[in-house]
Backbone as a chain_set.jsonl record, in Angstrom:
{"seq": "NYLLKPLDIKTVERVISKVLNLVHNNYIINKQKNFINTLSLALQYSSSMVLITDLRGNITYANEKFYSFSGYQ", "coords": {"N": [[16.272, -23.123, 38.748], [15.297, -24.162, 36.231], [16.459, -25.659, 32.727], [18.962, -24.718, 30.687], [19.152, -24.935, 27.2], [22.039, -24.846, 24.559], [22.208, -22.93, 22.01], [21.769, -22.501, 18.943], [23.668, -20.175, 17.194], [22.963, -20.026, 14.064], [20.555, -21.022, 13.639], [19.813, -18.618, 15.47], [20.357, -17.023, 13.776], [18.749, -16.823, 11.361], [16.179, -16.81, 12.315], [16.048, -13.545, 13.387], [16.431, -12.623, 11.153], [14.739, -13.49, 9.529], [12.779, -12.015, 11.105], [13.203, -8.894, 10.693], [12.968, -9.1, 7.95], [10.235, -8.867, 7.965], [9.544, -6.772, 9.293], [10.373, -4.733, 7.287], [9.376, -5.405, 4.689], [6.795, -4.253, 5.989], [7.509, -2.046, 6.884], [7.326, -0.62, 3.906], [4.983, -1.557, 3.057], [3.338, 0.045, 4.329], [4.719, 2.735, 3.728], [3.727, 2.361, 0.732], [1.051, 2.987, 0.616], [0.664, 4.738, 2.24], [1.763, 6.459, 0.215], [-0.552, 5.73, -2.866], [-2.606, 6.3, -0.754], [-2.368, 9.344, -0.484], [-2.054, 10.399, -3.834], [-4.85, 9.371, -4.129], [-6.078, 10.973, -2.441], [-4.834, 13.585, -4.441], [-6.635, 13.481, -6.884], [-9.216, 13.118, -5.822], [-9.473, 15.963, -4.884], [-8.786, 17.466, -7.261], [-8.627, 20.281, -9.432], [-8.839, 19.836, -12.11], [-10.74, 18.244, -15.095], [-10.372, 14.377, -13.996], [-10.259, 11.133, -15.832], [-11.271, 7.291, -15.09], [-10.361, 5.122, -17.211], [-11.486, 1.129, -17.594], [-10.512, -1.637, -19.936], [-11.661, -2.093, -21.514], [-13.686, 0.33, -22.212], [-14.717, 1.088, -19.846], [-15.672, 3.48, -17.047], [-14.506, 3.995, -14.461], [-13.428, 4.986, -13.049], [-13.844, 8.822, -11.704], [-13.482, 11.601, -11.146], [-14.631, 14.546, -9.006], [-15.22, 16.908, -10.214], [-15.356, 16.685, -13.26], [-17.547, 14.627, -12.559], [-19.227, 17.278, -11.898], [-18.501, 18.71, -14.294], [-19.741, 17.295, -16.577], [-22.157, 16.183, -16.247], [-22.482, 13.572, -16.113], [-23.28, 10.797, -14.274]], "CA": [[15.838, -24.521, 38.401], [15.684, -24.342, 35.006], [18.193, -26.034, 32.396], [18.76, -24.126, 29.129], [19.287, -25.701, 25.931], [22.782, -24.149, 24.279], [20.896, -21.906, 21.378], [22.326, -22.853, 17.615], [23.963, -20.003, 16.186], [23.026, -19.785, 12.989], [19.335, -20.59, 13.289], [19.397, -17.519, 15.714], [20.444, -15.462, 12.587], [18.148, -16.997, 10.46], [14.934, -16.177, 12.839], [16.036, -12.533, 13.542], [16.86, -11.943, 9.704], [13.428, -13.238, 9.032], [11.971, -10.949, 11.992], [13.996, -8.15, 10.163], [12.351, -9.062, 6.46], [8.617, -8.649, 7.653], [9.191, -5.765, 9.793], [10.961, -3.751, 6.443], [8.35, -5.12, 4.372], [6.137, -4.056, 6.729], [7.178, -0.622, 6.286], [8.058, -0.163, 2.4], [3.791, -1.828, 2.493], [3.089, 1.279, 4.859], [4.272, 3.736, 3.182], [3.544, 2.539, 0.266], [-0.062, 2.187, 0.911], [0.019, 6.291, 2.308], [1.426, 7.36, -1.285], [-1.51, 5.762, -2.995], [-3.886, 7.856, -0.755], [-1.391, 10.985, -0.993], [-2.293, 10.335, -4.701], [-6.014, 9.07, -4.497], [-7.199, 12.187, -2.513], [-4.868, 14.483, -4.9], [-7.199, 12.913, -7.598], [-10.443, 13.318, -6.104], [-9.998, 17.574, -5.187], [-7.638, 18.139, -8.51], [-9.026, 20.985, -10.076], [-8.72, 19.287, -13.237], [-11.056, 16.794, -14.0], [-9.92, 13.149, -14.453], [-10.838, 10.222, -15.038], [-10.098, 6.594, -15.69], [-11.295, 3.828, -17.551], [-11.243, 0.31, -18.544], [-9.723, -1.882, -21.51], [-13.206, -2.016, -22.628], [-13.147, 2.241, -21.999], [-16.02, 1.205, -18.964], [-15.844, 4.007, -16.279], [-14.338, 2.604, -13.123], [-12.881, 6.129, -11.684], [-13.895, 9.653, -12.685], [-14.006, 13.241, -10.079], [-16.11, 15.455, -8.422], [-15.534, 18.031, -11.162], [-15.535, 16.012, -14.323], [-19.267, 14.618, -12.694], [-19.196, 18.636, -11.691], [-18.806, 19.676, -15.501], [-20.112, 16.802, -17.083], [-23.365, 15.856, -15.522], [-22.092, 12.402, -15.473], [-23.395, 11.029, -12.82]], "C": [[15.681, -25.177, 36.989], [17.007, -25.352, 33.753], [17.715, -25.254, 31.228], [19.76, -24.61, 27.919], [20.349, -24.347, 25.227], [21.2, -23.373, 22.587], [22.245, -21.78, 19.885], [22.363, -21.53, 17.529], [22.76, -19.03, 14.715], [21.098, -20.303, 12.835], [19.419, -19.689, 14.383], [19.112, -16.515, 14.833], [19.517, -15.122, 11.809], [16.393, -16.303, 11.096], [15.018, -14.679, 13.145], [16.787, -11.88, 11.545], [15.18, -11.983, 8.734], [12.283, -11.88, 9.398], [12.012, -9.707, 10.962], [13.232, -7.985, 8.936], [11.435, -8.346, 6.882], [8.756, -7.185, 9.039], [9.566, -4.256, 8.414], [9.821, -4.096, 5.55], [7.344, -4.947, 4.688], [6.347, -1.937, 6.458], [7.15, -0.053, 5.097], [6.073, -0.685, 2.357], [2.979, -0.546, 2.798], [3.098, 2.468, 4.235], [3.801, 4.044, 1.598], [2.056, 3.106, -0.243], [-0.645, 4.107, 1.52], [0.83, 7.149, 1.262], [0.692, 7.51, -2.067], [-2.789, 6.984, -2.257], [-3.722, 9.195, -0.543], [-2.215, 11.118, -2.476], [-3.752, 10.186, -5.154], [-6.469, 10.804, -3.532], [-6.648, 13.417, -3.408], [-5.637, 14.597, -6.458], [-8.797, 13.488, -7.451], [-10.722, 14.755, -5.994], [-9.241, 17.842, -6.241], [-8.881, 19.181, -9.366], [-9.468, 20.686, -11.996], [-9.676, 17.876, -13.287], [-9.883, 15.387, -14.574], [-11.2, 11.893, -14.614], [-10.493, 8.826, -15.502], [-11.036, 5.42, -16.108], [-10.909, 2.099, -18.067], [-9.902, 0.056, -19.43], [-10.99, -1.53, -22.267], [-13.661, -0.436, -22.633], [-14.451, 2.093, -21.246], [-14.944, 2.072, -18.074], [-15.207, 3.455, -15.344], [-14.07, 4.009, -11.936], [-13.034, 7.648, -12.697], [-14.501, 10.606, -11.286], [-14.716, 14.147, -9.905], [-15.902, 16.237, -9.649], [-15.034, 17.5, -12.512], [-17.066, 15.808, -13.983], [-19.823, 16.47, -13.056], [-19.124, 19.418, -13.986], [-19.21, 18.95, -16.076], [-21.953, 16.414, -17.34], [-23.224, 14.046, -15.185], [-22.946, 11.853, -14.262], [-23.042, 9.149, -12.803]], "O": [[15.873, -26.353, 36.681], [18.18, -25.589, 34.043], [16.558, -25.109, 30.833], [20.99, -24.57, 27.923], [19.944, -23.185, 25.209], [19.982, -23.412, 22.409], [23.295, -21.138, 19.9], [21.234, -21.078, 17.721], [22.157, -17.963, 14.605], [20.466, -19.859, 11.877], [18.298, -20.046, 14.744], [18.278, -15.609, 14.822], [19.203, -13.989, 11.444], [15.657, -15.546, 10.463], [13.864, -14.258, 13.218], [17.426, -10.903, 11.153], [14.654, -11.243, 7.902], [11.51, -11.184, 8.74], [10.961, -9.446, 10.376], [12.783, -6.861, 8.711], [11.415, -7.185, 6.476], [7.701, -6.835, 9.568], [9.149, -3.106, 8.55], [9.042, -3.147, 5.459], [6.504, -5.367, 3.893], [5.621, -1.029, 6.054], [6.93, 1.158, 5.119], [5.582, -0.061, 1.416], [2.18, -0.045, 2.006], [2.124, 3.204, 4.071], [3.558, 5.151, 1.119], [1.925, 3.603, -1.361], [-1.75, 4.623, 1.356], [0.709, 8.374, 1.292], [0.538, 8.645, -2.518], [-3.464, 7.901, -2.726], [-4.603, 10.048, -0.435], [-3.112, 11.96, -2.43], [-4.1, 10.653, -6.239], [-7.15, 11.651, -4.111], [-7.421, 14.373, -3.476], [-5.38, 15.552, -7.191], [-9.475, 14.036, -8.321], [-11.705, 15.214, -6.575], [-8.858, 18.994, -6.039], [-9.912, 18.693, -9.828], [-10.215, 21.289, -12.766], [-9.721, 16.933, -12.497], [-8.907, 15.472, -15.319], [-12.285, 11.686, -14.071], [-9.535, 8.778, -16.273], [-12.046, 4.951, -15.583], [-10.035, 1.942, -18.92], [-8.896, 0.726, -19.662], [-11.2, -0.886, -23.294], [-14.208, -0.299, -23.727], [-15.395, 2.752, -21.682], [-13.744, 1.801, -18.093], [-15.304, 2.228, -15.319], [-14.305, 4.129, -10.734], [-12.633, 7.786, -13.853], [-15.53, 10.429, -10.634], [-15.489, 14.55, -10.774], [-16.926, 16.053, -10.307], [-14.031, 18.121, -12.862], [-17.914, 16.411, -14.64], [-20.498, 16.866, -14.005], [-19.675, 20.365, -14.549], [-19.533, 19.675, -17.017], [-22.658, 16.419, -18.349], [-23.747, 13.44, -14.25], [-23.222, 12.608, -13.329], [-22.981, 8.542, -11.734]]}, "num_chains": 1, "name": "protein.A"}
């Protein structure tokens, strides 16, 4: 009872290409998020002091080792 409209193969290819690009981009983003999380944990639990500042010298991050050594809060 349904009439099927013929598909334009170029349109189908473009849609499939866009979907594959989105899937690939999501994969890359998730991989990068996992890597950033791993680096974050490494900094947080490092046995070395870690201190990060902005260009003005304001502290933007310090790990627990830095706090315990310096007494900085």
